[in-house]
Amino acid sequence: MRGFLLSCVGLLAGTLLLPSMAAAQSVDVSTGLQARLTYTDNSGTDSSGRSEWIGELTPSIHLSRDRGRLSGRLAADLRNQVYKNDSDSNRSFIGLRASGELEAVENTFFISADSAIGRDNLSPFTGRDRDDVTGGDRGNETRTYSLAPRLEFGLGTFANVRLGHRTRWVDGAALAQRQRQSQWDAGLFGARMFGPLGWGLTYSRSDGRVGGERTDVREAYRGILTYAVNQQLQLRGTLGHERNDFEGGGSGSATIYGGGFDWFPTVRTSVRATMEKREFGTGYDLALQHRHARSTWFVSAGRDLSSFAQRFGSIFSDPEFALLFDSPLLIDLLPDPIEREAFLRAQLQLTGDHFISRSSFVDRRLRGGFTLAGARNSLSVSLLRSDRTSVSGVSGLRSDDLFSAADRVRAESVALSFNHRVSGLSTIALGLTGSEVQARSGERLKTRRYSGSLSYNTRIGPRTVGSLAYRHNRASGVVDYTENLVTGNVGIRF
């Protein structure tokens, strides 16, 4: 309790004091206060249909810096929720998202870090949607921290060296035990000594732990040979070896071999593809990105070994997020970086792609989407399909573990967002999402979710915005409920 009170005091003090402190540090600071009133006809998301009024008051602070050797972003808020009928559900809690990088030694030594605190529901089968405005149960709280120093330097004209280490910690009330994922990466990349030919050597080692117990060790060595066909196309081949050791007795080693290419047909289009024969089968990584004057498109696909702690990272390290966040189209559509980040989080962190597990797994993913913008209208569509298969032989998993009932779980989701600018100050927004999550082996579980929203958003004053929104939620399967919500919101920037 004492730590929570100190955090609250610190956040409120920062809201008042940081604007004056930031002027000398070239940091962009925005503080705000949001008031929200929500009516729901099913606050318990069950068959009881208990209605509730929920009031919320949220002070917030946003910092960003993109100049000099220190760059990064931080967004923090203190959410205070009050229930009219169920006072036992009243709560106050902190939300935090931060990421940044320090160039400690010019062009040589870098330190990256990120952190997040949230109370989103992480169960793909039960509970509310992840981005539900009425969410905030303490049992869903997660905290993640990551620290990643890296060293880059050259060996004359012979080669360039890159050494890096990243450790991520994830804990909170939603997890029974703290999880930690540590990864070492080393690379030696030679200059082109024979015309278009190039070479490289890489090493990586990943070590996962849950509550101090080692859950997986993954190690891989690769030799890389590249050939530059021209300035737009580069081919590569890989040959190496990997060793994997998983909790519960799953282990193995194998030779790695494969190839890929990087193709940049225009300055607005890029295609990257890699395919390899791995110990767990075929692994691949594909990314296609294209932007036009009024549109942005992306498709990505991959199959690789992963873990919960490894996937539970900062969204700013997501290549699709970075592409869209820095897109001139979206910057023109949403010039405010805070609004642009919130919009992309809703589009890319789709329903069904959240979970908790202590098991390592083969992660197969397909994601795509596009954004179209006109003078008064904009349309964004995102699709996601994931198929995860556990490779650990652990038994007796907690009931909220993704693989507690089955060794294989598949999720599919789609999100659509349409915005129409009524005037220079007002917009109407329509949002639709749908998802299906199902266990494909063992106990047959399935949950389908649908959500639709319609909102009117307007600028009341130079620093004040307001909105009125209606949202309908529906779920069936393991959890079965319908819910209607009406939300009024007023936000002020200081």
CSV table of C-alpha atoms in Angstrom, one decimal:
chain,number,residue,atom,x,y,z
A,1,MET,CA,0.0,0.0,0.0
A,2,ARG,CA,2.8,2.4,0.9
A,3,GLY,CA,4.5,1.8,-2.5
A,4,PHE,CA,1.2,2.5,-4.3
A,5,LEU,CA,0.7,5.8,-2.4
A,6,LEU,CA,4.2,6.9,-3.2
A,7,SER,CA,3.6,6.1,-6.9
A,8,CYS,CA,0.4,8.1,-6.9
A,9,VAL,CA,2.1,11.1,-5.3
A,10,GLY,CA,5.1,10.9,-7.7
A,11,LEU,CA,2.8,10.8,-10.7
A,12,LEU,CA,0.8,13.8,-9.5
A,13,ALA,CA,3.9,15.7,-8.7
A,14,GLY,CA,5.4,14.9,-12.0
A,15,THR,CA,2.2,16.2,-13.7
A,16,LEU,CA,2.7,19.6,-12.1
A,17,LEU,CA,6.5,20.0,-12.1
A,18,LEU,CA,7.9,18.3,-15.2
A,19,PRO,CA,6.8,20.9,-17.8
A,20,SER,CA,9.1,23.5,-16.2
A,21,MET,CA,11.9,20.9,-15.8
A,22,ALA,CA,11.7,19.7,-19.4
A,23,ALA,CA,12.3,23.0,-21.1
A,24,ALA,CA,16.1,22.8,-20.3
A,25,GLN,CA,16.3,19.2,-21.4
A,26,SER,CA,14.6,19.5,-24.8
A,27,VAL,CA,11.9,17.1,-23.8
A,28,ASP,CA,8.4,17.4,-25.1
A,29,VAL,CA,5.9,17.2,-22.2
A,30,SER,CA,2.2,16.9,-22.2
A,31,THR,CA,0.0,16.6,-19.1
A,32,GLY,CA,-3.7,16.0,-19.1
A,33,LEU,CA,-6.8,15.1,-17.1
A,34,GLN,CA,-9.6,12.8,-18.4
A,35,ALA,CA,-13.1,12.4,-17.0
A,36,ARG,CA,-15.2,9.5,-18.1
A,37,LEU,CA,-18.7,8.2,-17.3
A,38,THR,CA,-19.7,4.8,-18.5
A,39,TYR,CA,-23.0,2.9,-18.3
A,40,THR,CA,-23.0,-0.8,-18.8
A,41,ASP,CA,-25.9,-3.2,-18.7
A,42,ASN,CA,-23.7,-6.2,-17.7
A,43,SER,CA,-20.8,-5.2,-15.5
A,44,GLY,CA,-20.1,-8.8,-14.4
A,45,THR,CA,-19.9,-10.0,-18.0
A,46,ASP,CA,-22.2,-13.0,-17.1
A,47,SER,CA,-25.8,-14.1,-17.3
A,48,SER,CA,-26.9,-11.9,-14.4
A,49,GLY,CA,-27.1,-8.7,-16.5
A,50,ARG,CA,-26.3,-6.4,-13.6
A,51,SER,CA,-26.2,-2.8,-14.7
A,52,GLU,CA,-23.7,-0.3,-13.4
A,53,TRP,CA,-22.6,3.3,-13.6
A,54,ILE,CA,-18.8,3.8,-13.5
A,55,GLY,CA,-17.1,7.1,-13.1
A,56,GLU,CA,-13.4,7.6,-13.8
A,57,LEU,CA,-10.9,10.4,-13.3
A,58,THR,CA,-7.5,10.0,-14.8
A,59,PRO,CA,-4.5,12.4,-14.7
A,60,SER,CA,-1.8,11.6,-17.1
A,61,ILE,CA,1.6,12.7,-18.3
A,62,HIS,CA,3.4,12.1,-21.7
A,63,LEU,CA,7.1,12.7,-22.4
A,64,SER,CA,9.0,12.3,-25.6
A,65,ARG,CA,12.5,13.2,-26.9
A,66,ASP,CA,13.8,12.5,-30.4
A,67,ARG,CA,16.9,14.6,-30.4
A,68,GLY,CA,20.5,14.1,-29.4
A,69,ARG,CA,21.9,10.9,-27.8
A,70,LEU,CA,18.8,10.3,-25.7
A,71,SER,CA,15.5,9.4,-27.3
A,72,GLY,CA,12.4,7.8,-26.1
A,73,ARG,CA,8.7,8.1,-25.0
A,74,LEU,CA,6.9,7.7,-21.7
A,75,ALA,CA,3.2,7.7,-21.0
A,76,ALA,CA,1.8,7.3,-17.4
A,77,ASP,CA,-1.6,7.7,-16.0
A,78,LEU,CA,-3.4,7.2,-12.7
A,79,ARG,CA,-6.8,5.7,-13.2
A,80,ASN,CA,-9.4,6.2,-10.5
A,81,GLN,CA,-12.6,4.2,-11.0
A,82,VAL,CA,-15.8,4.6,-8.8
A,83,TYR,CA,-18.8,2.2,-9.1
A,84,LYS,CA,-22.3,3.5,-8.2
A,85,ASN,CA,-23.7,0.2,-6.9
A,86,ASP,CA,-20.6,-2.0,-6.2
A,87,SER,CA,-18.3,0.1,-4.0
A,88,ASP,CA,-16.1,-2.9,-3.4
A,89,SER,CA,-15.0,-2.6,-7.0
A,90,ASN,CA,-13.7,1.0,-6.6
A,91,ARG,CA,-10.0,1.1,-7.4
A,92,SER,CA,-7.1,3.3,-8.3
A,93,PHE,CA,-4.1,2.0,-10.3
A,94,ILE,CA,-1.2,3.2,-12.4
A,95,GLY,CA,-0.7,2.5,-16.1
A,96,LEU,CA,2.7,3.0,-17.7
A,97,ARG,CA,4.3,2.6,-21.1
A,98,ALA,CA,7.9,3.7,-21.7
A,99,SER,CA,10.7,2.9,-24.1
A,100,GLY,CA,14.0,4.7,-24.9
A,101,GLU,CA,17.6,4.5,-26.0
A,102,LEU,CA,20.8,6.2,-24.8
A,103,GLU,CA,23.9,6.5,-27.0
A,104,ALA,CA,26.3,6.4,-24.1
A,105,VAL,CA,29.4,6.4,-26.3
A,106,GLU,CA,29.1,8.0,-29.7
A,107,ASN,CA,28.5,5.4,-32.5
A,108,THR,CA,29.8,2.6,-30.1
A,109,PHE,CA,27.8,1.9,-26.9
A,110,PHE,CA,24.0,2.0,-26.7
A,111,ILE,CA,21.6,1.2,-23.9
A,112,SER,CA,17.9,0.5,-24.7
A,113,ALA,CA,15.2,0.0,-22.1
A,114,ASP,CA,11.4,-0.3,-21.9
A,115,SER,CA,8.8,-0.8,-19.2
A,116,ALA,CA,5.0,-1.3,-19.0
A,117,ILE,CA,2.4,-1.6,-16.3
A,118,GLY,CA,-1.1,-2.6,-17.2
A,119,ARG,CA,-4.3,-4.4,-16.1
A,120,ASP,CA,-5.5,-5.9,-19.4
A,121,ASN,CA,-7.1,-9.3,-19.3
A,122,LEU,CA,-4.6,-11.7,-20.8
A,123,SER,CA,-6.9,-14.8,-21.0
A,124,PRO,CA,-7.8,-15.5,-24.6
A,125,PHE,CA,-10.7,-17.7,-23.5
A,126,THR,CA,-12.4,-15.9,-20.6
A,127,GLY,CA,-13.0,-12.4,-19.2
A,128,ARG,CA,-13.3,-9.1,-21.0
A,129,ASP,CA,-11.6,-7.9,-24.1
A,130,ARG,CA,-8.1,-6.7,-23.6
A,131,ASP,CA,-8.9,-3.0,-24.4
A,132,ASP,CA,-12.2,-2.8,-22.5
A,133,VAL,CA,-12.6,0.7,-20.9
A,134,THR,CA,-14.2,-0.8,-17.8
A,135,GLY,CA,-11.3,-3.3,-17.1
A,136,GLY,CA,-8.9,-2.9,-14.3
A,137,ASP,CA,-9.1,-5.9,-12.0
A,138,ARG,CA,-6.0,-6.2,-9.8
A,139,GLY,CA,-5.7,-9.8,-10.6
A,140,ASN,CA,-4.9,-8.9,-14.2
A,141,GLU,CA,-2.0,-6.6,-13.4
A,142,THR,CA,1.3,-7.2,-15.2
A,143,ARG,CA,4.6,-5.4,-15.0
A,144,THR,CA,7.4,-5.8,-17.5
A,145,TYR,CA,10.9,-4.3,-17.6
A,146,SER,CA,13.7,-4.7,-20.2
A,147,LEU,CA,17.3,-3.6,-20.3
A,148,ALA,CA,19.4,-4.1,-23.4
A,149,PRO,CA,23.0,-2.8,-23.7
A,150,ARG,CA,24.9,-3.3,-27.0
A,151,LEU,CA,28.3,-2.6,-28.4
A,152,GLU,CA,29.1,-1.8,-32.0
A,153,PHE,CA,32.5,-1.1,-33.5
A,154,GLY,CA,34.7,-1.7,-36.5
A,155,LEU,CA,37.8,-3.7,-37.0
A,156,GLY,CA,39.3,-1.4,-39.6
A,157,THR,CA,38.2,-2.2,-43.1
A,158,PHE,CA,38.0,-5.9,-42.3
A,159,ALA,CA,34.7,-6.3,-40.4
A,160,ASN,CA,32.1,-4.7,-38.1
A,161,VAL,CA,31.3,-6.2,-34.6
A,162,ARG,CA,28.0,-6.1,-32.8
A,163,LEU,CA,27.6,-7.5,-29.3
A,164,GLY,CA,24.3,-7.3,-27.4
A,165,HIS,CA,22.4,-8.6,-24.4
A,166,ARG,CA,18.7,-8.1,-23.5
A,167,THR,CA,17.0,-9.2,-20.3
A,168,ARG,CA,13.2,-8.9,-19.8
A,169,TRP,CA,11.4,-9.5,-16.6
A,170,VAL,CA,7.6,-10.0,-16.4
A,171,ASP,CA,5.7,-10.2,-13.1
A,172,GLY,CA,2.5,-9.0,-11.4
A,173,ALA,CA,-0.7,-10.4,-9.9
A,174,ALA,CA,-1.6,-12.1,-13.2
A,175,LEU,CA,1.4,-14.4,-12.9
A,176,ALA,CA,2.1,-17.0,-10.3
A,177,GLN,CA,5.8,-16.4,-10.5
A,178,ARG,CA,8.2,-13.9,-12.1
A,179,GLN,CA,9.4,-14.8,-15.6
A,180,ARG,CA,12.7,-13.7,-17.0
A,181,GLN,CA,14.1,-14.1,-20.5
A,182,SER,CA,17.8,-13.3,-21.2
A,183,GLN,CA,19.3,-13.3,-24.7
A,184,TRP,CA,22.9,-12.8,-25.9
A,185,ASP,CA,23.6,-11.9,-29.5
A,186,ALA,CA,27.0,-11.5,-31.2
A,187,GLY,CA,27.8,-10.8,-34.8
A,188,LEU,CA,30.9,-10.3,-37.0
A,189,PHE,CA,30.0,-8.9,-40.4
A,190,GLY,CA,32.7,-8.6,-43.1
A,191,ALA,CA,33.1,-5.8,-45.6
A,192,ARG,CA,32.7,-6.7,-49.3
A,193,MET,CA,36.2,-7.9,-50.1
A,194,PHE,CA,35.3,-9.6,-53.3
A,195,GLY,CA,33.0,-7.2,-55.1
A,196,PRO,CA,29.4,-8.1,-54.5
A,197,LEU,CA,30.2,-10.9,-52.0
A,198,GLY,CA,29.8,-10.4,-48.3
A,199,TRP,CA,29.9,-12.6,-45.2
A,200,GLY,CA,28.9,-12.8,-41.6
A,201,LEU,CA,29.1,-14.9,-38.4
A,202,THR,CA,26.4,-14.8,-35.7
A,203,TYR,CA,25.8,-16.4,-32.3
A,204,SER,CA,22.7,-16.2,-30.1
A,205,ARG,CA,21.7,-17.8,-26.8
A,206,SER,CA,18.4,-17.4,-25.0
A,207,ASP,CA,17.8,-18.5,-21.4
A,208,GLY,CA,14.3,-18.5,-19.9
A,209,ARG,CA,13.4,-18.8,-16.2
A,210,VAL,CA,10.2,-18.9,-14.2
A,211,GLY,CA,10.5,-18.3,-10.5
A,212,GLY,CA,14.2,-19.1,-10.6
A,213,GLU,CA,13.7,-22.4,-12.4
A,214,ARG,CA,15.2,-22.7,-15.9
A,215,THR,CA,12.5,-23.4,-18.5
A,216,ASP,CA,14.5,-23.3,-21.7
A,217,VAL,CA,17.9,-22.8,-23.3
A,218,ARG,CA,18.2,-22.0,-27.0
A,219,GLU,CA,21.5,-21.6,-28.7
A,220,ALA,CA,22.4,-21.1,-32.4
A,221,TYR,CA,25.5,-20.5,-34.6
A,222,ARG,CA,25.3,-19.3,-38.2
A,223,GLY,CA,27.5,-18.5,-41.0
A,224,ILE,CA,26.1,-16.1,-43.6
A,225,LEU,CA,27.1,-15.5,-47.3
A,226,THR,CA,25.5,-12.6,-49.2
A,227,TYR,CA,25.6,-11.6,-52.8
A,228,ALA,CA,24.5,-8.1,-54.0
A,229,VAL,CA,22.8,-8.6,-57.4
A,230,ASN,CA,22.3,-4.8,-57.6
A,231,GLN,CA,21.5,-1.9,-55.3
A,232,GLN,CA,17.9,-3.1,-55.0
A,233,LEU,CA,18.4,-6.9,-54.5
A,234,GLN,CA,20.6,-8.9,-52.1
A,235,LEU,CA,20.7,-12.7,-51.8
A,236,ARG,CA,21.9,-14.6,-48.8
A,237,GLY,CA,22.5,-18.2,-47.7
A,238,THR,CA,22.9,-19.5,-44.2
A,239,LEU,CA,24.5,-22.6,-42.6
A,240,GLY,CA,24.8,-23.3,-38.9
A,241,HIS,CA,23.9,-25.4,-35.9
A,242,GLU,CA,21.4,-25.0,-33.1
A,243,ARG,CA,20.7,-26.7,-29.7
A,244,ASN,CA,17.5,-26.5,-27.8
A,245,ASP,CA,16.7,-27.7,-24.3
A,246,PHE,CA,13.2,-27.3,-22.9
A,247,GLU,CA,11.7,-27.9,-19.5
A,248,GLY,CA,10.1,-31.3,-19.1
A,249,GLY,CA,12.6,-33.3,-21.2
A,250,GLY,CA,12.1,-31.8,-24.7
A,251,SER,CA,15.5,-31.2,-26.2
A,252,GLY,CA,17.3,-31.6,-29.5
A,253,SER,CA,20.0,-30.3,-31.9
A,254,ALA,CA,20.2,-30.0,-35.7
A,255,THR,CA,22.0,-28.3,-38.5
A,256,ILE,CA,20.5,-25.1,-39.8
A,257,TYR,CA,20.6,-24.3,-43.5
A,258,GLY,CA,18.5,-22.0,-45.7
A,259,GLY,CA,18.5,-18.7,-47.5
A,260,GLY,CA,16.7,-15.5,-48.2
A,261,PHE,CA,16.7,-12.1,-49.9
A,262,ASP,CA,16.2,-8.4,-49.3
A,263,TRP,CA,14.5,-6.5,-52.1
A,264,PHE,CA,13.9,-2.8,-52.4
A,265,PRO,CA,12.2,-2.3,-55.8
A,266,THR,CA,11.3,1.4,-54.9
A,267,VAL,CA,12.0,3.8,-52.1
A,268,ARG,CA,8.5,3.1,-50.8
A,269,THR,CA,8.5,-0.7,-51.0
A,270,SER,CA,10.6,-3.3,-49.2
A,271,VAL,CA,10.4,-7.1,-49.2
A,272,ARG,CA,12.5,-9.3,-46.8
A,273,ALA,CA,12.3,-13.0,-46.7
A,274,THR,CA,14.3,-15.8,-44.9
A,275,MET,CA,13.6,-19.6,-44.8
A,276,GLU,CA,15.6,-22.2,-43.0
A,277,LYS,CA,15.5,-25.8,-42.0
A,278,ARG,CA,15.5,-25.9,-38.2
A,279,GLU,CA,15.4,-28.4,-35.4
A,280,PHE,CA,11.7,-27.9,-35.0
A,281,GLY,CA,11.0,-28.0,-38.8
A,282,THR,CA,10.9,-25.2,-41.2
A,283,GLY,CA,11.4,-21.7,-39.9
A,284,TYR,CA,10.7,-18.5,-41.9
A,285,ASP,CA,10.4,-14.8,-41.6
A,286,LEU,CA,8.7,-12.6,-44.3
A,287,ALA,CA,7.9,-8.9,-44.2
A,288,LEU,CA,6.5,-6.8,-47.0
A,289,GLN,CA,5.9,-3.1,-46.6
A,290,HIS,CA,4.6,-0.5,-49.0
A,291,ARG,CA,3.5,3.0,-48.7
A,292,HIS,CA,1.8,5.4,-51.2
A,293,ALA,CA,0.8,9.0,-51.0
A,294,ARG,CA,-2.5,8.1,-49.3
A,295,SER,CA,-2.1,4.5,-48.2
A,296,THR,CA,0.1,2.2,-46.2
A,297,TRP,CA,0.2,-1.6,-46.6
A,298,PHE,CA,2.0,-4.4,-44.7
A,299,VAL,CA,2.1,-8.2,-44.6
A,300,SER,CA,4.3,-10.3,-42.3
A,301,ALA,CA,4.6,-14.0,-41.6
A,302,GLY,CA,6.9,-16.0,-39.4
A,303,ARG,CA,7.5,-19.4,-37.7
A,304,ASP,CA,10.0,-19.6,-34.9
A,305,LEU,CA,10.6,-20.7,-31.3
A,306,SER,CA,9.3,-18.2,-28.7
A,307,SER,CA,8.0,-17.8,-25.1
A,308,PHE,CA,5.6,-15.6,-23.2
A,309,ALA,CA,8.3,-13.3,-21.8
A,310,GLN,CA,9.9,-12.9,-25.2
A,311,ARG,CA,6.5,-12.0,-26.8
A,312,PHE,CA,5.5,-9.7,-24.0
A,313,GLY,CA,7.7,-6.8,-25.2
A,314,SER,CA,7.4,-3.1,-26.1
A,315,ILE,CA,5.2,-2.3,-29.1
A,316,PHE,CA,7.8,0.1,-30.3
A,317,SER,CA,10.0,-2.8,-31.2
A,318,ASP,CA,7.3,-4.2,-33.5
A,319,PRO,CA,8.4,-3.5,-37.1
A,320,GLU,CA,4.8,-3.0,-38.4
A,321,PHE,CA,4.1,-0.6,-35.6
A,322,ALA,CA,7.3,1.4,-36.4
A,323,LEU,CA,6.3,1.5,-40.1
A,324,LEU,CA,2.9,2.8,-39.5
A,325,PHE,CA,3.8,5.1,-36.6
A,326,ASP,CA,6.4,7.0,-38.7
A,327,SER,CA,4.3,6.9,-41.9
A,328,PRO,CA,3.7,10.3,-43.4
A,329,LEU,CA,0.2,9.3,-44.1
A,330,LEU,CA,-0.7,8.6,-40.4
A,331,ILE,CA,1.3,11.6,-39.2
A,332,ASP,CA,-0.9,13.7,-41.5
A,333,LEU,CA,-4.0,11.9,-40.3
A,334,LEU,CA,-3.1,11.9,-36.6
A,335,PRO,CA,-0.4,14.5,-36.0
A,336,ASP,CA,-0.6,14.0,-32.2
A,337,PRO,CA,1.8,11.1,-31.4
A,338,ILE,CA,-0.3,10.1,-28.3
A,339,GLU,CA,-3.4,9.7,-30.4
A,340,ARG,CA,-1.5,8.0,-33.2
A,341,GLU,CA,0.0,5.5,-30.7
A,342,ALA,CA,-3.4,4.7,-29.2
A,343,PHE,CA,-4.9,4.2,-32.6
A,344,LEU,CA,-2.2,1.8,-33.7
A,345,ARG,CA,-2.3,-0.2,-30.4
A,346,ALA,CA,-6.0,-0.8,-31.0
A,347,GLN,CA,-5.3,-1.9,-34.6
A,348,LEU,CA,-2.2,-4.1,-34.0
A,349,GLN,CA,-2.8,-5.6,-30.6
A,350,LEU,CA,-5.8,-7.5,-31.7
A,351,THR,CA,-8.2,-9.6,-29.6
A,352,GLY,CA,-7.1,-13.1,-29.1
A,353,ASP,CA,-3.3,-12.5,-29.3
A,354,HIS,CA,-2.8,-12.3,-25.6
A,355,PHE,CA,-2.0,-15.1,-23.1
A,356,ILE,CA,0.1,-16.3,-20.2
A,357,SER,CA,2.3,-19.4,-20.3
A,358,ARG,CA,5.5,-20.8,-18.8
A,359,SER,CA,6.0,-23.2,-21.8
A,360,SER,CA,8.1,-22.5,-24.8
A,361,PHE,CA,6.3,-22.9,-28.1
A,362,VAL,CA,6.6,-22.9,-31.9
A,363,ASP,CA,5.0,-19.6,-32.9
A,364,ARG,CA,3.5,-19.4,-36.4
A,365,ARG,CA,2.0,-16.0,-37.2
A,366,LEU,CA,0.5,-14.2,-40.2
A,367,ARG,CA,-0.4,-10.5,-40.0
A,368,GLY,CA,-1.5,-8.0,-42.5
A,369,GLY,CA,-3.3,-4.7,-42.9
A,370,PHE,CA,-3.7,-1.4,-44.7
A,371,THR,CA,-4.7,2.2,-44.1
A,372,LEU,CA,-6.3,4.4,-46.7
A,373,ALA,CA,-6.8,8.1,-46.2
A,374,GLY,CA,-8.8,10.7,-48.1
A,375,ALA,CA,-9.7,14.3,-47.6
A,376,ARG,CA,-12.5,13.5,-45.1
A,377,ASN,CA,-12.4,9.7,-44.6
A,378,SER,CA,-9.9,7.1,-43.5
A,379,LEU,CA,-10.1,3.3,-43.3
A,380,SER,CA,-7.8,0.9,-41.5
A,381,VAL,CA,-8.0,-2.9,-41.6
A,382,SER,CA,-5.8,-5.4,-39.7
A,383,LEU,CA,-5.9,-9.1,-39.7
A,384,LEU,CA,-4.0,-11.6,-37.5
A,385,ARG,CA,-3.7,-15.4,-37.4
A,386,SER,CA,-1.5,-17.2,-34.8
A,387,ASP,CA,-0.9,-20.9,-34.3
A,388,ARG,CA,1.1,-21.9,-31.2
A,389,THR,CA,2.3,-25.4,-30.3
A,390,SER,CA,4.0,-26.1,-27.0
A,391,VAL,CA,7.4,-27.8,-27.1
A,392,SER,CA,7.8,-28.2,-23.4
A,393,GLY,CA,6.8,-31.4,-21.6
A,394,VAL,CA,5.6,-29.7,-18.4
A,395,SER,CA,2.5,-31.1,-16.7
A,396,GLY,CA,0.3,-29.7,-14.0
A,397,LEU,CA,0.1,-26.2,-15.5
A,398,ARG,CA,-2.1,-23.5,-13.9
A,399,SER,CA,-5.6,-23.3,-15.3
A,400,ASP,CA,-4.9,-19.8,-16.8
A,401,ASP,CA,-1.8,-21.1,-18.7
A,402,LEU,CA,-2.4,-21.1,-22.5
A,403,PHE,CA,-1.4,-24.7,-22.8
A,404,SER,CA,-3.1,-26.1,-19.6
A,405,ALA,CA,-5.8,-27.8,-21.6
A,406,ALA,CA,-4.1,-28.4,-25.0
A,407,ASP,CA,-0.7,-28.4,-26.6
A,408,ARG,CA,-1.8,-26.3,-29.6
A,409,VAL,CA,-3.9,-23.1,-29.6
A,410,ARG,CA,-4.9,-21.1,-32.7
A,411,ALA,CA,-6.3,-17.5,-32.7
A,412,GLU,CA,-7.7,-15.5,-35.6
A,413,SER,CA,-8.9,-11.9,-35.4
A,414,VAL,CA,-9.8,-8.9,-37.6
A,415,ALA,CA,-10.2,-5.2,-36.8
A,416,LEU,CA,-11.7,-2.4,-38.9
A,417,SER,CA,-11.7,1.3,-38.2
A,418,PHE,CA,-13.5,3.9,-40.3
A,419,ASN,CA,-13.3,7.6,-39.5
A,420,HIS,CA,-15.3,10.4,-41.2
A,421,ARG,CA,-14.4,14.1,-40.6
A,422,VAL,CA,-17.7,15.9,-40.2
A,423,SER,CA,-15.9,19.3,-39.8
A,424,GLY,CA,-12.6,20.7,-38.9
A,425,LEU,CA,-13.3,20.0,-35.3
A,426,SER,CA,-15.4,16.8,-35.3
A,427,THR,CA,-15.2,13.2,-36.5
A,428,ILE,CA,-17.4,10.1,-36.4
A,429,ALA,CA,-15.6,6.8,-35.9
A,430,LEU,CA,-16.8,3.3,-36.5
A,431,GLY,CA,-14.9,0.3,-35.1
A,432,LEU,CA,-15.6,-3.5,-35.6
A,433,THR,CA,-13.5,-6.4,-34.3
A,434,GLY,CA,-14.0,-10.1,-34.3
A,435,SER,CA,-11.9,-13.0,-33.0
A,436,GLU,CA,-11.9,-16.8,-32.5
A,437,VAL,CA,-9.6,-18.6,-30.2
A,438,GLN,CA,-9.6,-22.4,-30.0
A,439,ALA,CA,-7.6,-25.2,-28.5
A,440,ARG,CA,-6.7,-27.7,-31.3
A,441,SER,CA,-5.6,-30.7,-29.3
A,442,GLY,CA,-6.5,-32.1,-25.9
A,443,GLU,CA,-9.5,-30.5,-24.3
A,444,ARG,CA,-11.6,-28.7,-27.0
A,445,LEU,CA,-12.0,-25.1,-26.0
A,446,LYS,CA,-13.3,-22.2,-28.1
A,447,THR,CA,-14.2,-18.6,-27.6
A,448,ARG,CA,-15.6,-16.2,-30.1
A,449,ARG,CA,-15.8,-12.5,-29.5
A,450,TYR,CA,-17.4,-9.6,-31.4
A,451,SER,CA,-17.3,-5.9,-30.7
A,452,GLY,CA,-18.8,-2.9,-32.5
A,453,SER,CA,-18.5,0.8,-31.5
A,454,LEU,CA,-19.7,4.1,-32.8
A,455,SER,CA,-18.4,7.4,-31.5
A,456,TYR,CA,-18.7,11.1,-32.0
A,457,ASN,CA,-15.5,13.0,-31.2
A,458,THR,CA,-15.1,16.8,-31.1
A,459,ARG,CA,-12.7,19.5,-30.1
A,460,ILE,CA,-14.5,21.7,-27.5
A,461,GLY,CA,-11.6,24.1,-27.1
A,462,PRO,CA,-7.9,24.6,-28.0
A,463,ARG,CA,-6.9,22.0,-25.3
A,464,THR,CA,-10.2,20.2,-24.6
A,465,VAL,CA,-11.8,17.3,-26.5
A,466,GLY,CA,-14.9,15.4,-25.8
A,467,SER,CA,-16.6,12.2,-27.1
A,468,LEU,CA,-19.7,10.2,-26.8
A,469,ALA,CA,-19.5,6.5,-27.7
A,470,TYR,CA,-21.7,3.4,-27.8
A,471,ARG,CA,-20.2,-0.1,-27.8
A,472,HIS,CA,-21.6,-3.6,-28.0
A,473,ASN,CA,-19.7,-6.6,-26.8
A,474,ARG,CA,-20.6,-10.3,-27.4
A,475,ALA,CA,-18.8,-13.5,-26.5
A,476,SER,CA,-19.7,-17.2,-26.8
A,477,GLY,CA,-18.0,-20.5,-26.0
A,478,VAL,CA,-16.0,-20.8,-22.8
A,479,VAL,CA,-17.4,-17.4,-21.7
A,480,ASP,CA,-20.9,-16.4,-22.8
A,481,TYR,CA,-22.3,-12.9,-22.4
A,482,THR,CA,-23.5,-9.8,-24.2
A,483,GLU,CA,-22.9,-6.2,-23.0
A,484,ASN,CA,-23.9,-2.7,-24.1
A,485,LEU,CA,-22.0,0.3,-23.0
A,486,VAL,CA,-22.4,4.1,-23.4
A,487,THR,CA,-19.4,6.3,-22.5
A,488,GLY,CA,-19.1,10.0,-22.3
A,489,ASN,CA,-15.5,11.4,-22.1
A,490,VAL,CA,-13.9,14.8,-21.7
A,491,GLY,CA,-10.1,15.3,-21.9
A,492,ILE,CA,-8.0,18.4,-21.1
A,493,ARG,CA,-4.4,19.0,-22.1
A,494,PHE,CA,-2.4,21.4,-19.9
